[in-house]
Amino acid sequence: MTYSSGSLINQKKWILLFHFIIGAIIGVLLLHPLTTMVFWYEYKGLIEFPGNSPIEFLIQRLITEFKFELMPMSFVFALLGGIVGLLFGLYHIRLSGQKNLVRSLEHELAEELPLLIARGESEHLEFKSTYRWDVRQQRTNRALESIVIKTIAGFLNREGGTLLIGVEDNGNIIGIDSDFQTLKHKNRDGFERALMDTVKTSLGGNACALLHCRFHDIENKTICRVIVESAVEPVYYHEDSVARLMVRTGNSTRELDAREAHAYLSSRTTKSFSL
C-alpha cells in the first residue's frame, strides 16, 4: 500500500489530534483530581475544604470542575494534558517512521539478495548450507556450528562481512527449514536465539552486539542473512579451553598461528595508535 505525501500529512494530523484529545481528557479526569489531592494533603490544616476526607473532597471537585467558576482551571489542565498527549503523538509518529524505514530496508535487502548470491563468495561474503543439519548424513551435527562461528569470528577480525546460511557453495539455495526442526523453538526466533547463544559461548557476549540477523524467503525457502560488523578489539574463538584467532583471508576463514597472530595483533595496535 502506498500513500501520497498529502495523505501522510493528513494521517499525522489525525494522529496528533487523537493524542491531544486523549491527553486533554486525561488532564481533566486524572491530572486535575490528582493535583487536587496533593493540594488537600498540603493545606488541609490551613484551609477549610469541603468534605471530611480527601476522597470526599476529590468527588466534590470532580462534580464541580465543569461548573463555570472552575472552567478556567479545567481548561488549563486540559491544555497541559493535551500538550503531553501531543508529545506522545510525535513520539508515536517518529517510532512508526523508523519501523517503516526498517521494513523498507529489509525489502530492499531481500530484492538484491539473488544478485548478491550470483556474485559468489568473496572476502566479505560467505555461504553456508546449514547451521547444524548435516545434509549428507541427514541428522543433527553440532560440529557444523563451529564452522559457522569461525566464519563469523573471521569477519569480526577483519572488515566485517555477510554470512548467508541456507546457500550452498555453488549458490544453490536449500534454505534452513531442516535446521528449524533441530531447535526447541522451530521458527526464525528460535534459530536466531540458538545462533546468538552459540556466538556468546564461543566468542563472548560483546560479539553478539556486532551481529544482525535478517531472514528472507527465496524460492519458498528461508535464508538467514547474518550481517557482521568489524570488531574494534580482536575476537577469539574459544574451543576446548583454547583461544583461537580466526581471520578472513580472501574467500575463506583460517586460524592464525603464533607468528601470524603476533603480526596481526601488532598491526591492529599500530592502526589504533595512528587513529
Coordinates of N, CA, C and O in Angstrom, one line a residue, residues 59-242:
I59 N -14.2 13.8 45.1 CA -15.5 13.6 44.5 C -16.2 14.9 44.3 O -16.8 15.2 43.2
Q60 N -16.2 15.8 45.3 CA -16.8 17.1 45.2 C -16.2 17.9 44.1 O -16.9 18.6 43.3
R61 N -14.8 17.9 43.9 CA -14.2 18.6 42.9 C -14.5 18.1 41.5 O -14.7 18.8 40.5
L62 N -14.6 16.7 41.4 CA -15.0 16.1 40.1 C -16.4 16.5 39.7 O -16.7 16.7 38.5
I63 N -17.3 16.7 40.7 CA -18.6 17.0 40.3 C -18.7 18.5 39.9 O -19.5 18.8 39.0
T64 N -17.9 19.3 40.5 CA -18.0 20.8 40.3 C -17.0 21.3 39.3 O -17.0 22.5 39.0
E65 N -16.0 20.5 38.8 CA -14.9 21.0 38.0 C -15.4 21.5 36.6 O -14.7 22.3 36.0
F66 N -16.6 21.2 36.2 CA -17.2 21.7 34.9 C -18.1 22.8 35.1 O -18.8 23.3 34.2
K67 N -18.3 23.3 36.4 CA -19.0 24.5 36.6 C -18.3 25.7 36.1 O -17.1 25.7 36.0
F68 N -19.0 26.8 35.9 CA -18.5 27.9 35.2 C -17.3 28.5 36.0 O -16.3 28.8 35.3
E69 N -17.3 28.6 37.3 CA -16.2 29.2 38.0 C -14.9 28.4 38.0 O -13.9 28.9 38.2
L70 N -15.1 27.1 37.7 CA -13.9 26.2 37.7 C -13.5 25.9 36.2 O -12.5 25.1 36.1
M71 N -14.2 26.4 35.3 CA -13.8 26.1 33.9 C -12.4 26.5 33.5 O -11.7 25.8 32.8
P72 N -12.0 27.7 33.9 CA -10.6 28.1 33.6 C -9.5 27.1 34.1 O -8.6 26.8 33.3
M73 N -9.7 26.6 35.3 CA -8.8 25.7 35.9 C -8.8 24.4 35.1 O -7.8 23.7 34.7
S74 N -10.1 23.9 34.8 CA -10.2 22.7 34.0 C -9.6 22.8 32.6 O -9.0 21.9 32.0
F75 N -9.7 24.0 32.0 CA -9.2 24.3 30.7 C -7.6 24.2 30.8 O -7.0 23.7 29.8
V76 N -7.0 24.7 31.8 CA -5.6 24.7 32.0 C -5.1 23.3 32.0 O -4.1 22.9 31.4
F77 N -5.8 22.4 32.8 CA -5.4 21.0 32.9 C -5.6 20.3 31.6 O -4.9 19.4 31.3
A78 N -6.7 20.6 30.9 CA -6.9 20.0 29.6 C -5.8 20.4 28.6 O -5.4 19.5 27.9
L79 N -5.4 21.6 28.7 CA -4.3 22.1 27.8 C -3.0 21.4 28.2 O -2.3 20.9 27.3
L80 N -2.7 21.3 29.5 CA -1.5 20.6 29.9 C -1.5 19.1 29.4 O -0.5 18.6 28.9
G81 N -2.6 18.5 29.7 CA -2.8 17.1 29.2 C -2.7 16.9 27.7 O -2.1 16.0 27.2
G82 N -3.3 17.9 27.0 CA -3.2 17.9 25.6 C -1.8 18.0 25.0 O -1.4 17.3 24.1
I83 N -1.0 18.9 25.7 CA 0.4 19.1 25.3 C 1.2 17.8 25.5 O 2.0 17.3 24.7
V84 N 1.0 17.1 26.7 CA 1.6 15.8 26.9 C 1.2 14.8 25.9 O 2.0 14.0 25.4
G85 N -0.1 14.8 25.5 CA -0.6 13.9 24.5 C 0.1 14.2 23.2 O 0.4 13.2 22.4
L86 N 0.3 15.4 22.8 CA 1.0 15.8 21.6 C 2.4 15.2 21.5 O 2.9 14.7 20.5
L87 N 3.1 15.3 22.7 CA 4.5 14.8 22.7 C 4.5 13.3 22.5 O 5.3 12.8 21.8
F88 N 3.5 12.6 23.1 CA 3.4 11.2 22.9 C 3.0 10.9 21.4 O 3.5 9.9 20.8
G89 N 2.2 11.8 20.8 CA 1.8 11.6 19.4 C 3.0 11.8 18.5 O 3.2 11.0 17.5
L90 N 3.9 12.8 18.8 CA 5.1 13.0 18.0 C 6.0 11.8 18.1 O 6.6 11.3 17.1
Y91 N 6.1 11.2 19.3 CA 7.0 10.1 19.5 C 6.4 8.9 18.8 O 7.2 8.1 18.1
H92 N 5.1 8.7 18.8 CA 4.4 7.6 18.0 C 4.7 7.7 16.5 O 5.0 6.7 15.9
I93 N 4.6 8.9 16.0 CA 4.9 9.2 14.6 C 6.3 8.8 14.2 O 6.6 8.2 13.2
R94 N 7.2 9.3 15.1 CA 8.7 9.0 14.8 C 9.0 7.5 14.9 O 9.7 7.0 14.0
L95 N 8.4 6.8 15.9 CA 8.6 5.4 16.0 C 8.0 4.7 14.8 O 8.7 3.7 14.3
S96 N 6.8 5.1 14.4 CA 6.2 4.4 13.2 C 7.1 4.7 11.9 O 7.3 3.8 11.1
G97 N 7.7 5.9 11.8 CA 8.5 6.2 10.7 C 9.8 5.3 10.7 O 10.2 4.8 9.6
Q98 N 10.4 5.1 11.9 CA 11.5 4.2 12.0 C 11.2 2.8 11.6 O 12.0 2.1 10.9
K99 N 10.0 2.3 12.0 CA 9.6 0.9 11.7 C 9.4 0.8 10.2 O 9.8 -0.2 9.6
N100 N 8.8 1.8 9.6 CA 8.6 1.8 8.1 C 9.9 1.8 7.4 O 10.0 1.1 6.3
L101 N 10.9 2.5 7.9 CA 12.2 2.6 7.3 C 12.9 1.2 7.3 O 13.5 0.8 6.4
V102 N 12.8 0.6 8.5 CA 13.4 -0.7 8.7 C 12.7 -1.7 7.7 O 13.4 -2.5 7.0
R103 N 11.4 -1.7 7.6 CA 10.7 -2.6 6.6 C 11.1 -2.3 5.2 O 11.3 -3.3 4.4
S104 N 11.3 -1.0 4.9 CA 11.7 -0.7 3.5 C 13.1 -1.2 3.2 O 13.4 -1.8 2.2
L105 N 14.0 -1.0 4.2 CA 15.4 -1.5 4.0 C 15.5 -3.0 3.9 O 16.2 -3.6 3.1
E106 N 14.7 -3.7 4.7 CA 14.6 -5.2 4.7 C 14.1 -5.6 3.3 O 14.5 -6.6 2.8
H107 N 13.1 -4.9 2.8 CA 12.6 -5.3 1.5 C 13.6 -5.1 0.4 O 13.8 -5.9 -0.5
E108 N 14.4 -4.0 0.5 CA 15.5 -3.8 -0.5 C 16.5 -4.8 -0.4 O 17.1 -5.3 -1.4
L109 N 16.9 -5.2 0.9 CA 17.8 -6.3 1.1 C 17.4 -7.6 0.4 O 18.2 -8.3 -0.2
A110 N 16.1 -7.9 0.6 CA 15.6 -9.1 0.0 C 15.6 -9.1 -1.5 O 15.8 -10.1 -2.2
E111 N 15.3 -7.9 -2.1 CA 15.3 -7.8 -3.5 C 16.7 -8.0 -4.2 O 16.9 -8.6 -5.2
E112 N 17.7 -7.5 -3.5 CA 19.1 -7.6 -4.0 C 19.8 -8.9 -3.6 O 20.9 -9.1 -4.1
L113 N 19.2 -9.7 -2.8 CA 19.8 -10.9 -2.3 C 20.2 -11.9 -3.5 O 21.3 -12.4 -3.5
P114 N 19.3 -12.1 -4.4 CA 19.7 -13.0 -5.5 C 20.9 -12.5 -6.3 O 21.8 -13.3 -6.7
L115 N 21.0 -11.2 -6.5 CA 22.2 -10.6 -7.2 C 23.5 -10.9 -6.3 O 24.5 -11.2 -6.9
L116 N 23.3 -10.8 -5.0 CA 24.5 -11.0 -4.1 C 24.9 -12.4 -4.2 O 26.1 -12.7 -4.3
I117 N 24.0 -13.4 -4.2 CA 24.3 -14.8 -4.3 C 25.0 -15.1 -5.7 O 25.9 -15.9 -5.7
A118 N 24.5 -14.4 -6.7 CA 25.0 -14.7 -8.0 C 26.5 -14.3 -8.2 O 27.3 -14.8 -8.9
R119 N 26.9 -13.3 -7.3 CA 28.3 -12.9 -7.4 C 29.3 -13.9 -6.8 O 30.5 -13.9 -7.2
G120 N 28.8 -14.8 -6.0 CA 29.6 -15.8 -5.4 C 30.4 -15.3 -4.1 O 30.3 -14.2 -3.8
E121 N 31.0 -16.3 -3.5 CA 31.7 -16.0 -2.2 C 32.9 -15.0 -2.5 O 33.5 -15.1 -3.6
S122 N 33.2 -14.2 -1.5 CA 34.3 -13.3 -1.6 C 34.9 -13.0 -0.2 O 34.5 -13.7 0.8
E123 N 35.7 -12.0 -0.1 CA 36.3 -11.7 1.2 C 35.2 -11.2 2.2 O 35.4 -11.4 3.4
H124 N 34.2 -10.7 1.7 CA 33.1 -10.1 2.6 C 31.8 -10.9 2.4 O 30.8 -10.4 3.0
L125 N 31.8 -12.1 1.8 CA 30.6 -12.8 1.6 C 30.9 -14.3 1.7 O 31.8 -14.8 1.0
E126 N 30.2 -15.0 2.5 CA 30.4 -16.5 2.7 C 29.0 -17.2 2.7 O 28.0 -16.7 3.2
F127 N 29.0 -18.4 2.1 CA 27.8 -19.2 2.0 C 28.0 -20.4 3.0 O 29.0 -21.0 3.0
K128 N 26.9 -20.8 3.7 CA 26.9 -22.0 4.5 C 25.5 -22.7 4.2 O 24.5 -22.1 4.3
S129 N 25.6 -24.0 3.9 CA 24.4 -24.7 3.6 C 23.4 -24.7 4.7 O 22.2 -24.5 4.5
T130 N 23.9 -25.1 5.9 CA 23.1 -25.2 7.1 C 23.8 -24.7 8.3 O 25.0 -24.4 8.2
Y131 N 23.1 -24.6 9.4 CA 23.7 -24.2 10.7 C 24.2 -25.4 11.5 O 25.3 -25.5 12.0
R132 N 23.3 -26.4 11.6 CA 23.6 -27.7 12.3 C 23.1 -28.9 11.7 O 23.3 -30.0 12.2
W133 N 22.3 -28.8 10.6 CA 21.8 -30.0 10.0 C 22.8 -30.5 9.0 O 23.2 -29.9 8.0
D134 N 23.2 -31.8 9.1 CA 24.1 -32.5 8.2 C 23.3 -33.0 7.0 O 22.5 -34.0 7.1
V135 N 23.5 -32.4 5.9 CA 22.7 -32.8 4.7 C 23.1 -34.2 4.2 O 22.2 -34.9 3.8
R136 N 24.3 -34.5 4.3 CA 24.8 -35.8 3.8 C 24.3 -36.9 4.7 O 23.8 -38.0 4.3
Q137 N 24.4 -36.8 6.0 CA 24.1 -37.8 7.0 C 22.6 -37.7 7.4 O 22.1 -38.6 8.1
Q138 N 22.0 -36.6 7.0 CA 20.5 -36.4 7.4 C 20.3 -36.5 8.9 O 19.4 -37.2 9.3
R139 N 21.1 -35.8 9.6 CA 20.9 -35.8 11.0 C 21.6 -34.5 11.6 O 22.3 -33.8 10.9
T140 N 21.3 -34.2 12.9 CA 21.9 -33.0 13.5 C 23.4 -33.3 13.7 O 23.7 -34.3 14.2
N141 N 24.2 -32.3 13.4 CA 25.6 -32.4 13.6 C 26.1 -31.1 14.2 O 26.3 -30.1 13.5
R142 N 26.3 -31.1 15.5 CA 26.6 -29.8 16.2 C 28.0 -29.3 15.8 O 28.4 -28.2 16.0
A143 N 28.8 -30.2 15.2 CA 30.2 -29.8 14.8 C 30.1 -28.7 13.7 O 31.0 -27.9 13.5
L144 N 29.0 -28.7 12.9 CA 28.8 -27.8 11.9 C 28.7 -26.3 12.4 O 29.0 -25.4 11.7
E145 N 28.2 -26.2 13.7 CA 28.0 -24.9 14.3 C 29.4 -24.2 14.4 O 29.5 -23.0 14.2
S146 N 30.4 -25.0 14.7 CA 31.7 -24.4 14.9 C 32.2 -23.7 13.6 O 32.9 -22.7 13.6
I147 N 31.9 -24.3 12.5 CA 32.3 -23.8 11.2 C 31.7 -22.4 11.0 O 32.3 -21.5 10.5
V148 N 30.4 -22.3 11.3 CA 29.6 -21.1 11.2 C 30.2 -20.0 12.1 O 30.5 -18.9 11.7
I149 N 30.5 -20.4 13.3 CA 31.0 -19.4 14.3 C 32.4 -19.0 13.9 O 32.8 -17.8 14.1
K150 N 33.2 -19.9 13.4 CA 34.6 -19.5 13.0 C 34.5 -18.5 11.8 O 35.3 -17.5 11.8
T151 N 33.6 -18.7 10.9 CA 33.4 -17.7 9.8 C 33.0 -16.3 10.4 O 33.6 -15.3 9.9
I152 N 32.1 -16.3 11.3 CA 31.7 -15.1 12.0 C 32.9 -14.4 12.6 O 33.1 -13.2 12.5
A153 N 33.7 -15.2 13.3 CA 34.9 -14.7 14.0 C 35.9 -14.1 13.0 O 36.5 -13.0 13.2
G154 N 36.0 -14.7 11.8 CA 36.9 -14.2 10.8 C 36.4 -12.9 10.3 O 37.3 -12.0 10.1
F155 N 35.1 -12.7 10.1 CA 34.6 -11.4 9.7 C 34.8 -10.3 10.7 O 35.2 -9.2 10.4
L156 N 34.6 -10.7 12.0 CA 34.7 -9.8 13.1 C 36.2 -9.2 13.2 O 36.4 -8.0 13.5
N157 N 37.1 -10.1 12.9 CA 38.5 -9.7 13.0 C 39.1 -9.0 11.8 O 40.3 -8.7 11.7
R158 N 38.3 -8.8 10.7 CA 38.7 -8.1 9.6 C 37.8 -6.9 9.3 O 37.7 -6.1 10.2
E159 N 37.2 -6.8 8.2 CA 36.4 -5.6 7.9 C 34.9 -5.9 7.9 O 34.1 -5.1 7.4
G160 N 34.5 -7.0 8.6 CA 33.1 -7.4 8.6 C 32.7 -8.1 7.4 O 33.6 -8.3 6.5
G161 N 31.5 -8.5 7.3 CA 31.0 -9.2 6.1 C 29.6 -9.7 6.3 O 28.9 -9.5 7.3
T162 N 29.2 -10.5 5.3 CA 27.8 -11.1 5.3 C 27.9 -12.6 5.2 O 28.6 -13.2 4.3
L163 N 27.2 -13.3 6.1 CA 27.2 -14.8 6.0 C 25.7 -15.2 5.7 O 24.8 -14.8 6.4
L164 N 25.6 -16.0 4.6 CA 24.3 -16.4 4.2 C 24.2 -17.9 4.6 O 24.9 -18.7 4.0
I165 N 23.3 -18.2 5.5 CA 23.0 -19.6 5.9 C 21.8 -20.1 5.2 O 20.7 -19.5 5.2
G166 N 22.0 -21.3 4.5 CA 20.9 -21.8 3.7 C 21.2 -21.8 2.2 O 20.4 -22.0 1.3
V167 N 22.5 -21.4 1.9 CA 23.0 -21.3 0.5 C 24.3 -22.2 0.4 O 25.2 -22.1 1.1
E168 N 24.3 -23.1 -0.6 CA 25.5 -23.9 -0.9 C 26.6 -23.1 -1.5 O 26.4 -22.0 -2.0
D169 N 27.8 -23.7 -1.6 CA 28.9 -23.0 -2.1 C 28.7 -22.6 -3.5 O 29.3 -21.6 -4.0
N170 N 28.0 -23.3 -4.3 CA 27.8 -23.0 -5.7 C 26.6 -22.0 -5.9 O 26.2 -21.8 -7.1
G171 N 26.0 -21.6 -4.8 CA 24.9 -20.6 -4.9 C 23.6 -21.2 -4.9 O 22.5 -20.5 -5.0
N172 N 23.5 -22.6 -4.9 CA 22.2 -23.2 -4.8 C 21.5 -23.0 -3.5 O 22.1 -23.1 -2.4
I173 N 20.2 -22.6 -3.5 CA 19.5 -22.3 -2.3 C 18.8 -23.5 -1.8 O 18.0 -24.1 -2.5
I174 N 19.1 -23.9 -0.5 CA 18.5 -25.1 0.1 C 17.7 -24.7 1.3 O 16.8 -25.4 1.8
G175 N 17.9 -23.5 1.8 CA 17.1 -23.0 3.0 C 17.6 -23.6 4.3 O 18.4 -24.5 4.3
I176 N 17.0 -23.1 5.4 CA 17.3 -23.5 6.7 C 16.2 -24.2 7.4 O 16.1 -24.3 8.6
D177 N 15.2 -24.7 6.6 CA 14.0 -25.3 7.2 C 14.4 -26.6 8.0 O 13.7 -26.9 9.0
S178 N 15.4 -27.3 7.5 CA 15.8 -28.5 8.2 C 16.4 -28.1 9.5 O 16.3 -28.9 10.5
D179 N 17.1 -27.0 9.6 CA 17.7 -26.5 10.9 C 16.6 -26.2 11.9 O 16.8 -26.5 13.1
F180 N 15.5 -25.7 11.4 CA 14.4 -25.4 12.3 C 13.9 -26.6 13.1 O 13.6 -26.5 14.3
Q181 N 13.9 -27.7 12.4 CA 13.4 -29.0 13.0 C 14.4 -29.5 14.1 O 14.0 -30.3 14.9
T182 N 15.6 -28.9 14.2 CA 16.5 -29.4 15.3 C 16.4 -28.5 16.5 O 17.1 -28.7 17.5
L183 N 15.6 -27.4 16.4 CA 15.6 -26.5 17.5 C 14.4 -26.7 18.4 O 13.4 -27.3 18.1
K184 N 14.5 -26.2 19.6 CA 13.4 -26.3 20.6 C 12.2 -25.4 20.1 O 11.1 -25.9 20.1
H185 N 12.5 -24.2 19.6 CA 11.5 -23.3 19.0 C 11.8 -23.4 17.5 O 12.8 -22.8 17.0
K186 N 10.9 -24.0 16.8 CA 11.2 -24.3 15.4 C 10.7 -23.2 14.5 O 9.8 -23.4 13.6
N187 N 11.3 -22.0 14.7 CA 11.0 -20.9 13.9 C 12.2 -19.9 13.8 O 13.3 -20.3 14.3
R188 N 12.0 -18.8 13.2 CA 13.1 -17.9 13.0 C 13.6 -17.3 14.3 O 14.9 -17.2 14.4
D189 N 12.7 -17.0 15.2 CA 13.2 -16.5 16.5 C 14.1 -17.6 17.2 O 15.1 -17.3 17.8
G190 N 13.6 -18.9 17.1 CA 14.4 -19.9 17.7 C 15.7 -20.1 17.1 O 16.7 -20.4 17.8
F191 N 15.8 -19.9 15.8 CA 17.1 -20.0 15.1 C 18.0 -18.9 15.5 O 19.2 -19.2 15.8
E192 N 17.5 -17.7 15.5 CA 18.4 -16.6 15.9 C 18.9 -16.7 17.3 O 20.0 -16.4 17.6
R193 N 18.0 -17.2 18.2 CA 18.3 -17.3 19.6 C 19.4 -18.4 19.8 O 20.4 -18.2 20.5
A194 N 19.3 -19.5 19.0 CA 20.3 -20.6 19.1 C 21.6 -20.1 18.6 O 22.7 -20.4 19.1
L195 N 21.6 -19.3 17.5 CA 22.8 -18.8 16.9 C 23.5 -17.9 17.8 O 24.7 -17.9 18.1
M196 N 22.8 -16.9 18.4 CA 23.3 -16.0 19.4 C 23.9 -16.6 20.6 O 24.9 -16.2 21.2
D197 N 23.2 -17.7 21.1 CA 23.7 -18.4 22.3 C 25.1 -19.0 22.0 O 26.0 -19.0 22.8
T198 N 25.2 -19.6 20.8 CA 26.5 -20.2 20.4 C 27.6 -19.2 20.2 O 28.7 -19.4 20.7
V199 N 27.2 -18.0 19.7 CA 28.2 -16.9 19.5 C 28.6 -16.5 20.9 O 29.8 -16.2 21.1
K200 N 27.7 -16.3 21.8 CA 28.0 -15.8 23.1 C 29.0 -16.8 23.8 O 29.9 -16.4 24.5
T201 N 28.7 -18.1 23.7 CA 29.5 -19.1 24.3 C 30.9 -19.2 23.7 O 31.9 -19.3 24.4
S202 N 31.0 -19.1 22.4 CA 32.3 -19.3 21.7 C 33.1 -18.0 21.5 O 34.3 -18.1 21.5
L203 N 32.4 -16.9 21.3 CA 33.1 -15.7 21.0 C 33.0 -14.6 22.1 O 33.7 -13.6 22.1
G204 N 32.1 -14.8 23.0 CA 31.9 -13.8 24.1 C 30.6 -12.9 23.8 O 30.2 -12.8 22.6
G205 N 30.1 -12.4 24.9 CA 28.8 -11.6 24.7 C 29.0 -10.3 23.9 O 28.0 -9.9 23.2
N206 N 30.2 -9.7 23.9 CA 30.3 -8.5 23.1 C 30.2 -8.7 21.6 O 29.8 -7.8 20.9
A207 N 30.5 -9.9 21.2 CA 30.3 -10.2 19.7 C 28.9 -10.2 19.3 O 28.6 -9.8 18.1
C208 N 28.0 -10.5 20.2 CA 26.5 -10.6 19.8 C 26.0 -9.2 19.3 O 25.2 -9.1 18.5
A209 N 26.6 -8.2 20.0 CA 26.1 -6.8 19.6 C 26.6 -6.4 18.2 O 26.0 -5.4 17.6
L210 N 27.5 -7.1 17.6 CA 28.0 -6.8 16.3 C 27.4 -7.6 15.2 O 27.8 -7.5 14.0
L211 N 26.4 -8.5 15.6 CA 25.7 -9.3 14.6 C 24.3 -8.9 14.4 O 23.6 -8.5 15.4
H212 N 23.8 -9.0 13.2 CA 22.4 -8.6 12.9 C 21.9 -9.6 11.9 O 22.4 -9.8 10.8
C213 N 20.8 -10.3 12.4 CA 20.2 -11.4 11.7 C 19.0 -10.9 10.9 O 18.1 -10.2 11.5
R214 N 18.9 -11.3 9.6 CA 17.7 -11.0 8.8 C 17.3 -12.2 8.1 O 18.2 -13.0 7.7
F215 N 16.0 -12.4 7.9 CA 15.6 -13.7 7.3 C 14.8 -13.3 6.0 O 14.1 -12.3 6.0
H216 N 15.1 -14.0 4.9 CA 14.5 -13.8 3.6 C 13.9 -15.1 3.0 O 14.5 -16.1 3.3
D217 N 12.8 -14.9 2.3 CA 12.2 -16.1 1.6 C 12.5 -16.0 0.1 O 12.1 -15.0 -0.5
I218 N 13.2 -17.0 -0.4 CA 13.6 -17.1 -1.8 C 13.2 -18.5 -2.2 O 13.7 -19.5 -1.6
E219 N 12.5 -18.6 -3.3 CA 12.1 -19.9 -3.9 C 11.4 -20.7 -2.8 O 11.6 -21.9 -2.7
N220 N 10.6 -20.1 -2.0 CA 9.8 -20.7 -0.9 C 10.7 -21.4 0.1 O 10.4 -22.3 0.8
K221 N 12.0 -20.9 0.2 CA 12.9 -21.4 1.2 C 13.4 -20.2 2.0 O 13.6 -19.1 1.5
T222 N 13.7 -20.4 3.3 CA 14.2 -19.4 4.2 C 15.7 -19.3 4.3 O 16.3 -20.4 4.5
I223 N 16.2 -18.1 4.1 CA 17.7 -17.9 4.2 C 17.9 -17.0 5.4 O 17.2 -16.0 5.6
C224 N 18.9 -17.3 6.2 CA 19.3 -16.4 7.2 C 20.5 -15.5 6.8 O 21.6 -16.1 6.4
R225 N 20.4 -14.2 6.8 CA 21.5 -13.4 6.5 C 22.1 -12.8 7.8 O 21.4 -12.1 8.5
V226 N 23.3 -13.1 8.0 CA 24.0 -12.6 9.2 C 25.0 -11.5 8.8 O 26.0 -11.8 8.2
I227 N 24.6 -10.3 9.2 CA 25.5 -9.1 8.8 C 26.4 -8.9 10.0 O 26.0 -8.7 11.2
V228 N 27.7 -9.0 9.8 CA 28.7 -8.9 10.8 C 29.5 -7.6 10.7 O 30.1 -7.3 9.6
E229 N 29.6 -6.9 11.8 CA 30.4 -5.7 11.8 C 31.8 -6.0 12.2 O 32.1 -7.1 12.7
S230 N 32.7 -5.1 11.9 CA 34.1 -5.3 12.3 C 34.3 -4.9 13.7 O 33.8 -3.9 14.2
A231 N 35.0 -5.8 14.5 CA 35.2 -5.6 15.9 C 36.4 -4.7 16.1 O 37.4 -4.7 15.4
V232 N 36.3 -3.8 17.1 CA 37.4 -2.9 17.5 C 38.6 -3.7 18.1 O 39.7 -3.5 17.8
E233 N 38.2 -4.6 19.0 CA 39.2 -5.5 19.7 C 39.2 -6.9 19.0 O 38.2 -7.3 18.5
P234 N 40.4 -7.6 19.0 CA 40.4 -8.9 18.5 C 39.4 -9.8 19.2 O 39.2 -9.7 20.4
V235 N 38.7 -10.7 18.4 CA 37.7 -11.6 19.0 C 38.3 -13.0 18.8 O 38.7 -13.4 17.7
Y236 N 38.3 -13.8 19.9 CA 38.9 -15.1 19.9 C 37.8 -16.2 19.9 O 36.8 -16.0 20.6
Y237 N 38.1 -17.2 19.2 CA 37.2 -18.4 19.2 C 37.6 -19.4 20.2 O 38.8 -19.9 20.2
H238 N 36.8 -19.6 21.2 CA 37.1 -20.5 22.4 C 36.6 -21.9 22.1 O 35.4 -22.1 21.9
E239 N 37.6 -22.9 22.1 CA 37.2 -24.2 21.9 C 38.1 -25.1 22.7 O 39.4 -25.0 22.6
D240 N 37.5 -26.0 23.6 CA 38.3 -26.9 24.5 C 39.3 -26.1 25.3 O 40.5 -26.5 25.4
S241 N 38.9 -25.0 25.9 CA 39.8 -24.1 26.7 C 40.9 -23.5 26.0 O 41.9 -23.1 26.6
V242 N 40.9 -23.5 24.7 CA 41.9 -22.9 23.8 C 41.3 -21.7 23.1 O 40.2 -21.8 22.5

